[in-house]
Each structure stands twice: as C-alpha cells, then as structure tokens.
PDB file of N, CA and C in Angstrom:
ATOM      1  N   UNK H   1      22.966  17.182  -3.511  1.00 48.00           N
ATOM      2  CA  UNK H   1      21.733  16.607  -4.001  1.00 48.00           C
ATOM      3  C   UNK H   1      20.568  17.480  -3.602  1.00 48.00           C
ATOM      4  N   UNK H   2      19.941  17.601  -4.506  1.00 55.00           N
ATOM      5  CA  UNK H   2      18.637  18.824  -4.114  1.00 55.00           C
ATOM      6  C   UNK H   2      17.483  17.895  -3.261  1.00 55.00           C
ATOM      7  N   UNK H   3      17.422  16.485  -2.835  1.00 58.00           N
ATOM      8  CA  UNK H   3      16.185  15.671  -2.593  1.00 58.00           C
ATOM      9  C   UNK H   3      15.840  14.601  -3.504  1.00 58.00           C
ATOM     10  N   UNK H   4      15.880  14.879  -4.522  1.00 60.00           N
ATOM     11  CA  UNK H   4      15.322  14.057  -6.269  1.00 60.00           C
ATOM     12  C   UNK H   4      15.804  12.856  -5.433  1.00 60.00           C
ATOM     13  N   UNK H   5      15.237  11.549  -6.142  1.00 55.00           N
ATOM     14  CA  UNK H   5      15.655  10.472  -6.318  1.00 55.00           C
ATOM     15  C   UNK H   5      16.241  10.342  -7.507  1.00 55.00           C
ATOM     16  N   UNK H   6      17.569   9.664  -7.282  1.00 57.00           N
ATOM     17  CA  UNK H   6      18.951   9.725  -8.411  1.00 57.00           C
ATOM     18  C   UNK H   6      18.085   8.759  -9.153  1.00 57.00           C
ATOM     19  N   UNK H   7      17.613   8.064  -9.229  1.00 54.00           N
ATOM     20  CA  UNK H   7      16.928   7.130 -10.555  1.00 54.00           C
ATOM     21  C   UNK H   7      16.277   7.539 -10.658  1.00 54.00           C
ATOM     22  N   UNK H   8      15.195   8.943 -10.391  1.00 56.00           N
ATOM     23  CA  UNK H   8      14.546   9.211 -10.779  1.00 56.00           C
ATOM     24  C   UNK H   8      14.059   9.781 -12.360  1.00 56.00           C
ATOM     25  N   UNK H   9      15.777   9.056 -13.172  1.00 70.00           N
ATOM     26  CA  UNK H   9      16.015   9.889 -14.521  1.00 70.00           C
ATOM     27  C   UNK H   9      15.061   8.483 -15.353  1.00 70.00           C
ATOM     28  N   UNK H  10      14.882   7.612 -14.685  1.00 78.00           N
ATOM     29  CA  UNK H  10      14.582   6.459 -15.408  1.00 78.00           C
ATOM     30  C   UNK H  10      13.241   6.745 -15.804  1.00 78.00           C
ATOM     31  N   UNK H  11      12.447   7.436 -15.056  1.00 85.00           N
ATOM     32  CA  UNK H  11      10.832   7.529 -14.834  1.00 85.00           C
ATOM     33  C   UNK H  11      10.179   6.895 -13.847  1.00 85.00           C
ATOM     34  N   UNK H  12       9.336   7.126 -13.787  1.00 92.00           N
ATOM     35  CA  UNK H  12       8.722   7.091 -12.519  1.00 92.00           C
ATOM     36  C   UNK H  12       8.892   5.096 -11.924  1.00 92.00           C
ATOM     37  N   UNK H  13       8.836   5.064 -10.769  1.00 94.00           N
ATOM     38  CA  UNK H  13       8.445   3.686 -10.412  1.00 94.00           C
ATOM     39  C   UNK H  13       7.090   3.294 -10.506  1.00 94.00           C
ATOM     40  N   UNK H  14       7.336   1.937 -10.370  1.00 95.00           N
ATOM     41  CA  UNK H  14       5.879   1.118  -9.788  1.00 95.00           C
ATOM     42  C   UNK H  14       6.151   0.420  -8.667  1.00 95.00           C
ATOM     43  N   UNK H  15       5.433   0.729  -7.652  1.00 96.00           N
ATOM     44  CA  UNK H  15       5.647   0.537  -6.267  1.00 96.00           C
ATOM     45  C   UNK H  15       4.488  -0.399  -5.696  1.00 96.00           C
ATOM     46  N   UNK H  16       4.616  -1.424  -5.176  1.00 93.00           N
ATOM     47  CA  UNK H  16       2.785  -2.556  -4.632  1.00 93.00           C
ATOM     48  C   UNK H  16       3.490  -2.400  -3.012  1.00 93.00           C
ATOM     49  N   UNK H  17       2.950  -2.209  -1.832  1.00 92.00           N
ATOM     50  CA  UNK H  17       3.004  -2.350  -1.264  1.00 92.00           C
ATOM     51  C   UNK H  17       1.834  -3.474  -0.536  1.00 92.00           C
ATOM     52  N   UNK H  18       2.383  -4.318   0.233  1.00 86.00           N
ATOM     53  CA  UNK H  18       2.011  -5.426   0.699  1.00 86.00           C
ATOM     54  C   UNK H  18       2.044  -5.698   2.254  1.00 86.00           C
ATOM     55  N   UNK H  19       1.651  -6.589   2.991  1.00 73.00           N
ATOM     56  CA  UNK H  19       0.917  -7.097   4.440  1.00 73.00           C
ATOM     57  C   UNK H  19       0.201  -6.296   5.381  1.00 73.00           C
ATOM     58  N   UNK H  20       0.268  -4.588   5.128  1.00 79.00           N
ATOM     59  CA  UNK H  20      -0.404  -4.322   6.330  1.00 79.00           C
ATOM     60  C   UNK H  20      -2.115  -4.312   6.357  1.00 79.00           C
ATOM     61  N   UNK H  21      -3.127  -3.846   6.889  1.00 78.00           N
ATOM     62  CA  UNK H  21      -4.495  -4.066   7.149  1.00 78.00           C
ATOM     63  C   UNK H  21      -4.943  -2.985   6.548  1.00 78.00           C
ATOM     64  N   UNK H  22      -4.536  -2.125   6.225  1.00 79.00           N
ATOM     65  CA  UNK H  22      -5.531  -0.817   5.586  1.00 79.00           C
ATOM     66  C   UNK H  22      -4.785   0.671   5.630  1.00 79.00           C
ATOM     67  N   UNK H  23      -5.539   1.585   4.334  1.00 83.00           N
ATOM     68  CA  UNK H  23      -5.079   2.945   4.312  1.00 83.00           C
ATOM     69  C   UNK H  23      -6.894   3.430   3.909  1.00 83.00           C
ATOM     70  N   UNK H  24      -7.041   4.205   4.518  1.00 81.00           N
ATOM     71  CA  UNK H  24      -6.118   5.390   5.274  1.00 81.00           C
ATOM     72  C   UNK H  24      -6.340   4.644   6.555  1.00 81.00           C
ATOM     73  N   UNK H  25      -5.229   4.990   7.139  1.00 74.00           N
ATOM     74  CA  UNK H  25      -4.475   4.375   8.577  1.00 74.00           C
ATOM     75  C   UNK H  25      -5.158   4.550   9.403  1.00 74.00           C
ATOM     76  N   UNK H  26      -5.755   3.640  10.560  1.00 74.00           N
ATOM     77  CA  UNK H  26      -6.617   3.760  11.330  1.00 74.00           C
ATOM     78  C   UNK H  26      -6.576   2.213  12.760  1.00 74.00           C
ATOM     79  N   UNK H  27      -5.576   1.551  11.820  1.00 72.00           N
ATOM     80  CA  UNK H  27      -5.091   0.404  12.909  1.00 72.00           C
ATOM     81  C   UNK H  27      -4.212   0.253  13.468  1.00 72.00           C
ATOM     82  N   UNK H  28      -2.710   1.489  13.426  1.00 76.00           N
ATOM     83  CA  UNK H  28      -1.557   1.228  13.762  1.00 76.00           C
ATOM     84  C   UNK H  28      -0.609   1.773  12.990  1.00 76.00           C
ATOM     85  N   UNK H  29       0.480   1.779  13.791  1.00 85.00           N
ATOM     86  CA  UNK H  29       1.894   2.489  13.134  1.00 85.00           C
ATOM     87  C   UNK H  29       2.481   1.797  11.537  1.00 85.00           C
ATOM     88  N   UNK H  30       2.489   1.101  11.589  1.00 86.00           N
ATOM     89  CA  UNK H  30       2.615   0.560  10.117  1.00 86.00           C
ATOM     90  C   UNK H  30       2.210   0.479   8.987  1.00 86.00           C
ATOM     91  N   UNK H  31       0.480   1.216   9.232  1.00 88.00           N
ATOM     92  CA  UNK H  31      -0.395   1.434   8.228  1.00 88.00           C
ATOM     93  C   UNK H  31       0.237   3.534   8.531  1.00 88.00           C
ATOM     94  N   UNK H  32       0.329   3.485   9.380  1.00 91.00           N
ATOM     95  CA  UNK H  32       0.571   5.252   8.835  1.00 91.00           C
ATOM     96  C   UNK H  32       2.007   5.687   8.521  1.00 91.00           C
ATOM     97  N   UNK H  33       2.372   4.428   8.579  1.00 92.00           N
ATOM     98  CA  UNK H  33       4.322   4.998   7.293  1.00 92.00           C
ATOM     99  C   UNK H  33       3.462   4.201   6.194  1.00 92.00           C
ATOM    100  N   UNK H  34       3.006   3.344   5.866  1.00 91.00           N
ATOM    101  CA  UNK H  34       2.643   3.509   4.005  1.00 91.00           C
ATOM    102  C   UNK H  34       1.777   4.320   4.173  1.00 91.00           C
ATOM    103  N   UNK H  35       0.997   4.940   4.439  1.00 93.00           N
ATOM    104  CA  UNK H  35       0.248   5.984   4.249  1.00 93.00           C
ATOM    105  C   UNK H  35       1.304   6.783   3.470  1.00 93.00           C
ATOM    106  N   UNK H  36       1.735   7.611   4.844  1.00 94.00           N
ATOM    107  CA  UNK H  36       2.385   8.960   4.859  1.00 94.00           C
ATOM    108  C   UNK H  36       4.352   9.025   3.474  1.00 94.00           C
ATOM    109  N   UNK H  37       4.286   7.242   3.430  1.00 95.00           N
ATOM    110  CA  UNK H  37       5.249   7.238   2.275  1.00 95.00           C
ATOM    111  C   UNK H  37       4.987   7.084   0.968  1.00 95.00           C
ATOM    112  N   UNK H  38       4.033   6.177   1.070  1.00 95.00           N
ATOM    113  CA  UNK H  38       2.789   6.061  -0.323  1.00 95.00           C
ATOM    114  C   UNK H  38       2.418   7.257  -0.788  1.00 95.00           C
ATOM    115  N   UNK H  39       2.082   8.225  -0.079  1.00 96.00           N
ATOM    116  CA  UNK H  39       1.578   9.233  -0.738  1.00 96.00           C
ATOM    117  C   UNK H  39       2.531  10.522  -0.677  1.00 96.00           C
ATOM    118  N   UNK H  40       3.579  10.441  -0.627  1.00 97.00           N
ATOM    119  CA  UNK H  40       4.831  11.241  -0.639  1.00 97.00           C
ATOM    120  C   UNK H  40       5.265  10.780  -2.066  1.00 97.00           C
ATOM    121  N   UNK H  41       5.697   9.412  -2.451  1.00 97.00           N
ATOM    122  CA  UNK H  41       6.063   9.105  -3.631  1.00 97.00           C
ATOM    123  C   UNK H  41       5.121   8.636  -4.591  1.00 97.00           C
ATOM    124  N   UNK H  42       3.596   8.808  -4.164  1.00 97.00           N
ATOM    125  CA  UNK H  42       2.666   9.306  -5.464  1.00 97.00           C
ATOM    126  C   UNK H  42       2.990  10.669  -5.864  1.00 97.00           C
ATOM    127  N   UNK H  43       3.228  11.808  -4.880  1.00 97.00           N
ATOM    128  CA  UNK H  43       3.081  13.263  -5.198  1.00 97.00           C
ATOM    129  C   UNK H  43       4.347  13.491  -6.249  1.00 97.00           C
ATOM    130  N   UNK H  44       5.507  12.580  -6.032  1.00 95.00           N
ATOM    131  CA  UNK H  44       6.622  12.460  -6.883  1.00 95.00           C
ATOM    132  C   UNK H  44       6.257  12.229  -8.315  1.00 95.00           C
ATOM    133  N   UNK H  45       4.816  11.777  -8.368  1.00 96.00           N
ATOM    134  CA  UNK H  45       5.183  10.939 -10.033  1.00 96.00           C
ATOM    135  C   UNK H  45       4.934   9.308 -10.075  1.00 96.00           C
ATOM    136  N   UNK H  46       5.314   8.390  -8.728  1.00 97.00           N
ATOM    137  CA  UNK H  46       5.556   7.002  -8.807  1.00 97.00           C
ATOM    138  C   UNK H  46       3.993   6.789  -8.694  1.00 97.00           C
ATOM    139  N   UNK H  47       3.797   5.252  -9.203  1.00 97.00           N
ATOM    140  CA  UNK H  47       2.568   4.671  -9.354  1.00 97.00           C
ATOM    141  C   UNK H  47       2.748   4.092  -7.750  1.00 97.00           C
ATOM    142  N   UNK H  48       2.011   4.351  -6.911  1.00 97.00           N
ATOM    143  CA  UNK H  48       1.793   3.307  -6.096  1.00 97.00           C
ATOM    144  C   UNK H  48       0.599   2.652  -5.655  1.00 97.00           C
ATOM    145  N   UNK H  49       0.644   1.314  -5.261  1.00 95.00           N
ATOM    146  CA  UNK H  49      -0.634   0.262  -5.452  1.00 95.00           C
ATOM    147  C   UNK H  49      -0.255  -0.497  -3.877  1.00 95.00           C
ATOM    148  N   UNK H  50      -1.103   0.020  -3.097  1.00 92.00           N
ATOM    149  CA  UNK H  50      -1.607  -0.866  -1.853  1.00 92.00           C
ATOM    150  C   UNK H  50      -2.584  -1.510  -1.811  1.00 92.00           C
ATOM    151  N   UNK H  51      -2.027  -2.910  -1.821  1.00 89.00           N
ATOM    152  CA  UNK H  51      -2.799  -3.792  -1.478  1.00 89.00           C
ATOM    153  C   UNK H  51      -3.212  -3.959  -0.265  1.00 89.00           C
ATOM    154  N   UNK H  52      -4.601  -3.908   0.115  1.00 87.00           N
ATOM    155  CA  UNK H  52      -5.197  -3.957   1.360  1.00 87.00           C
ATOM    156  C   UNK H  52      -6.394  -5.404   1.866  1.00 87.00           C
ATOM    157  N   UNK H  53      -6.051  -5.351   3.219  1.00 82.00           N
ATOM    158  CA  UNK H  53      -6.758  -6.660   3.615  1.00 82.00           C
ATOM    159  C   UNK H  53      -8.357  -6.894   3.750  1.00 82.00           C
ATOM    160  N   UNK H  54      -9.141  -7.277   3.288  1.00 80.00           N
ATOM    161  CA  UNK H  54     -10.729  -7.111   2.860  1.00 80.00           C
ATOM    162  C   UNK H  54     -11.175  -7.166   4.281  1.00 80.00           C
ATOM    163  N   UNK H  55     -10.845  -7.998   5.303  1.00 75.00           N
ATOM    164  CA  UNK H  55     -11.280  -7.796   6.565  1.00 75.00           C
ATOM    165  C   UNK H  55     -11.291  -6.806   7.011  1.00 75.00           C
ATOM    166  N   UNK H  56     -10.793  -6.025   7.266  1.00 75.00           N
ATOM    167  CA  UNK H  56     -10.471  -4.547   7.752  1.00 75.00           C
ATOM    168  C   UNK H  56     -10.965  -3.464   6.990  1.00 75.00           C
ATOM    169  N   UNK H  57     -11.079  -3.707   5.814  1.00 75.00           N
ATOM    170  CA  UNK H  57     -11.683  -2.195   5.055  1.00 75.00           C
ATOM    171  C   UNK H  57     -13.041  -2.915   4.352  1.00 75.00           C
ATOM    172  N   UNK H  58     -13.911  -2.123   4.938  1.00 72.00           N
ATOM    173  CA  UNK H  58     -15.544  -1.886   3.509  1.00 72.00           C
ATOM    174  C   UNK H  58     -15.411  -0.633   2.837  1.00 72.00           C
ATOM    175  N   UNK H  59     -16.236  -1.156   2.278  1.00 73.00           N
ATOM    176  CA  UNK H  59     -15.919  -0.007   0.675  1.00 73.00           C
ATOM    177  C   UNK H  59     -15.415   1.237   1.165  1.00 73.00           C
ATOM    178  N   UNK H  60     -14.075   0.615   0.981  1.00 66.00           N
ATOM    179  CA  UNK H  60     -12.522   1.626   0.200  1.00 66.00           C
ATOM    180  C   UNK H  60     -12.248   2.584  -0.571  1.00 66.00           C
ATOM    181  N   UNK H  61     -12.381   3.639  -0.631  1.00 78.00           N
ATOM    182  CA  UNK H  61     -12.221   3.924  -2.007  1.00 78.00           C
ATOM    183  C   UNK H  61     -11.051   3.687  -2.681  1.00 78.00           C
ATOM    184  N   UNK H  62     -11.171   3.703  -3.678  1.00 90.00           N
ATOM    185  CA  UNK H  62     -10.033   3.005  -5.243  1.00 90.00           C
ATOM    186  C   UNK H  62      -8.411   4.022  -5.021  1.00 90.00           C
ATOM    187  N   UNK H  63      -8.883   5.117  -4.550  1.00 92.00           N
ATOM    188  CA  UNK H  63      -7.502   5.860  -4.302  1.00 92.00           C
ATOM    189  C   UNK H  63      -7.412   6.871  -3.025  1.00 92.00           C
ATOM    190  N   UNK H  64      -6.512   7.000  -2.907  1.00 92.00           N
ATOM    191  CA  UNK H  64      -6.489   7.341  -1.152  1.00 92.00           C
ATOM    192  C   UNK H  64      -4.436   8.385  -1.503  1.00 92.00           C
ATOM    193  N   UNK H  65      -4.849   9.970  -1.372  1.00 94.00           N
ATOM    194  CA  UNK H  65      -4.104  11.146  -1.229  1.00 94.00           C
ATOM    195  C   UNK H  65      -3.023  10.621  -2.643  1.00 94.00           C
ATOM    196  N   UNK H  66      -3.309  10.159  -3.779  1.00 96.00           N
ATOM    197  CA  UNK H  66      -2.402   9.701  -4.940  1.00 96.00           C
ATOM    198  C   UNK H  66      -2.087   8.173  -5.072  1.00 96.00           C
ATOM    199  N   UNK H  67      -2.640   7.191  -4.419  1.00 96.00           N
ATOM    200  CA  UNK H  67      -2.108   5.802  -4.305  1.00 96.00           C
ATOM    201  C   UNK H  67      -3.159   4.840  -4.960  1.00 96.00           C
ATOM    202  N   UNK H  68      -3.547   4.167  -5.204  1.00 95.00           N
ATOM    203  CA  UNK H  68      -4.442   3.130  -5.719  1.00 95.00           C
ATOM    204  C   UNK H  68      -4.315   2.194  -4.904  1.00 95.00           C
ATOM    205  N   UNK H  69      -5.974   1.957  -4.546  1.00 92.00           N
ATOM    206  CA  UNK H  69      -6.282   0.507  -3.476  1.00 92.00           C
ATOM    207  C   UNK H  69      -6.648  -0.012  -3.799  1.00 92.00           C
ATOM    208  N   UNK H  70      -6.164  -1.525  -3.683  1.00 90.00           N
ATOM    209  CA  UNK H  70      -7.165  -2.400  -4.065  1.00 90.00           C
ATOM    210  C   UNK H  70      -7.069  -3.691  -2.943  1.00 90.00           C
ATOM    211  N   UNK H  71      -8.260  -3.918  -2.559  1.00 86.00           N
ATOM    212  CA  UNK H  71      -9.044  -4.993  -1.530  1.00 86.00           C
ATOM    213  C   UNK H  71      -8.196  -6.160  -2.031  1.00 86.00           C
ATOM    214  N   UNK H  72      -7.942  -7.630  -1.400  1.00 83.00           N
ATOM    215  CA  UNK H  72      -7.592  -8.670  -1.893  1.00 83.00           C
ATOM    216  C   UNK H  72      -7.946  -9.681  -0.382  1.00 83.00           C
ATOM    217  N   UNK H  73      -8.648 -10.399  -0.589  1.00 79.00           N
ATOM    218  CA  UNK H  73      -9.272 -11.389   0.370  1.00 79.00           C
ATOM    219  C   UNK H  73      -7.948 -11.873   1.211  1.00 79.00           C
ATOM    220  N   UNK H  74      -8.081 -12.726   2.323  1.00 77.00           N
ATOM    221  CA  UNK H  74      -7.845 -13.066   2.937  1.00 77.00           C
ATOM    222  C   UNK H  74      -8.109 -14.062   4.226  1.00 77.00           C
ATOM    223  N   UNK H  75      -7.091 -15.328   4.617  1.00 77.00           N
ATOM    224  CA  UNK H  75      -8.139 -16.076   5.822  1.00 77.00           C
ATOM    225  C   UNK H  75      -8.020 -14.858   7.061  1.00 77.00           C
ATOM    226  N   UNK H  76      -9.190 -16.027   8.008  1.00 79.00           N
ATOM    227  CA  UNK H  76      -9.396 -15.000   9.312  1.00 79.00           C
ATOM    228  C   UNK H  76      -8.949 -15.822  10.427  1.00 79.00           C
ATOM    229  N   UNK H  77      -7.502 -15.814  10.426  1.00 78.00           N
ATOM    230  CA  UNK H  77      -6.678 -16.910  10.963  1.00 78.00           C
ATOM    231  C   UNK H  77      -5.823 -15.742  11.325  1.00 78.00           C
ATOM    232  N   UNK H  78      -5.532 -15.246  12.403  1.00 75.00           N
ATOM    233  CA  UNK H  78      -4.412 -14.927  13.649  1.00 75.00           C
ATOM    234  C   UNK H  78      -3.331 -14.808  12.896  1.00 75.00           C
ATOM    235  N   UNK H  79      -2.676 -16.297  13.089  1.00 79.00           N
ATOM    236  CA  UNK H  79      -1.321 -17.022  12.069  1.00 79.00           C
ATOM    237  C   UNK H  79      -1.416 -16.956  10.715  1.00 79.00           C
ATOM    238  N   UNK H  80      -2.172 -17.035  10.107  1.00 79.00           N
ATOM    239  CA  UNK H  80      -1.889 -16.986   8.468  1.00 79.00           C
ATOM    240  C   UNK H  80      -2.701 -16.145   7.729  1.00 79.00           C
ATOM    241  N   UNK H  81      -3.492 -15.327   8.258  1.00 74.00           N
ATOM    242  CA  UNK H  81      -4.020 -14.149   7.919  1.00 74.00           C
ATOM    243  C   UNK H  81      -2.637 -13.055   6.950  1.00 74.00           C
ATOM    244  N   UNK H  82      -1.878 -12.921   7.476  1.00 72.00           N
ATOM    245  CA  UNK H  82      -1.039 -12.132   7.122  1.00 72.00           C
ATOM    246  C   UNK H  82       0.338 -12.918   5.885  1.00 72.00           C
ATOM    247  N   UNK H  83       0.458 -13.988   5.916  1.00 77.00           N
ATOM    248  CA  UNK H  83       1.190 -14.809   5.106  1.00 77.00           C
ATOM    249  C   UNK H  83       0.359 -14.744   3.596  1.00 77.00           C
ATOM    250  N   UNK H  84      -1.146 -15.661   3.900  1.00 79.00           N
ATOM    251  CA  UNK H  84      -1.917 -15.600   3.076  1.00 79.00           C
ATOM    252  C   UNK H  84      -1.902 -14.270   2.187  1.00 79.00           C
ATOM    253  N   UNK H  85      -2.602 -13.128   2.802  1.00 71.00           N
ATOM    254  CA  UNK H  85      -2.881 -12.262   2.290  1.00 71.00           C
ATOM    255  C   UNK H  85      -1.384 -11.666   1.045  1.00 71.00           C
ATOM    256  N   UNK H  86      -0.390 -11.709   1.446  1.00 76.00           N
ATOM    257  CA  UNK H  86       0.683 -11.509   1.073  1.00 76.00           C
ATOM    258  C   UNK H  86       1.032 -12.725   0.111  1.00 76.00           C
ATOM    259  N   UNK H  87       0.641 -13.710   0.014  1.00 77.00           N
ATOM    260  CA  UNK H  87       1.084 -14.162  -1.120  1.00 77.00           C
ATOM    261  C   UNK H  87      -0.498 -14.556  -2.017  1.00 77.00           C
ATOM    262  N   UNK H  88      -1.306 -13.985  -1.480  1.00 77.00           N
ATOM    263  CA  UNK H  88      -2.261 -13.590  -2.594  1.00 77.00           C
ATOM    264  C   UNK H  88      -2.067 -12.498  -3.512  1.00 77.00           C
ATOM    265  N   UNK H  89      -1.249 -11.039  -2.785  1.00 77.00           N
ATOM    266  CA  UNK H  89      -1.177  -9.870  -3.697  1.00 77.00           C
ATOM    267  C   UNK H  89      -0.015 -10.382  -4.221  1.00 77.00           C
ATOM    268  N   UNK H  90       0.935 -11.060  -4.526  1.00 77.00           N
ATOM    269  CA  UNK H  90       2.109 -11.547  -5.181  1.00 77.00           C
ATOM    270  C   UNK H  90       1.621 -12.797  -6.538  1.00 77.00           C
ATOM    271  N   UNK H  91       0.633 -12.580  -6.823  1.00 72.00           N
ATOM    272  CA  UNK H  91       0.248 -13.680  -7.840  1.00 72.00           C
ATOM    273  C   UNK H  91      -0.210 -13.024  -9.180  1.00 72.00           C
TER     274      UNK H  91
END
C-alpha cells in the first residue's frame, strides 16, 4: 500500500468532527489530534467540518490549515456543557 486510503476510490469524505472546545488548539491534547488530523485529511481532498464550542472561541475564523469552522452554542454547565454541545452539532 503506498499510504492512500483504500476508499479513497469512492471520493473524497465528509468528515464533522464533534465535542472538543476549539481549533486551532490552544486548550489541550484533544483539540491538537483534530487539529493535526483534520488538517492532514483536508490536505487529502476530504471535506472536514469542526464543530466548535462558542465559549471558548471569539471570532474564529471560518477555516483553519483546510477544515471549516463553525461556532455552535452551548450551556455553561461543567456536566452538560459537553453533551449539549454535541447533540446540538448532530441536528
């Protein structure tokens, strides 16, 4: 295998990534693997769309190293901050 992704014969994906607090990464290890994977499989071709938490980012810009951001509200609740937010970008 040269690297390719074997489905990659299909065309490109569409990829949403969902729960963490923000790109570009600046809060933690989990925001810098979608970073650093988000924008590995934008450079491929794939659409990818991170959804990010409005608490944590002011004006965002719309795309970040090939990925598309987009803000989506959220409560400011500890516990359901992160549930919420995640089944807000799922609607």
């Amino acid at each position: 295998m040269s690297g390719e992704c074997a489905l990659s014969e299909r065309g490109p994906w569409r990829i949403a990534v969902v729960g963490q607090r923000g790109v570009p990464a600046t809060f933690g290890g989990i925001e810098r693997h979608v970073e650093e994977i988000g924008a590995r499989l934008a450079a491929r071709g794939h659409e990818v769309t991170v959804f990010l938490r409005s608490g944590y980012v002011t004006d965002a810009p719309r795309t970040h190293r090939g990925m598309h951001l987009r803000q989506v509200p959220t409560v400011s609740s500890k516990r359901l901050e992160c549930i919420v937010h995640s089944a807000l970008c799922t609607c």
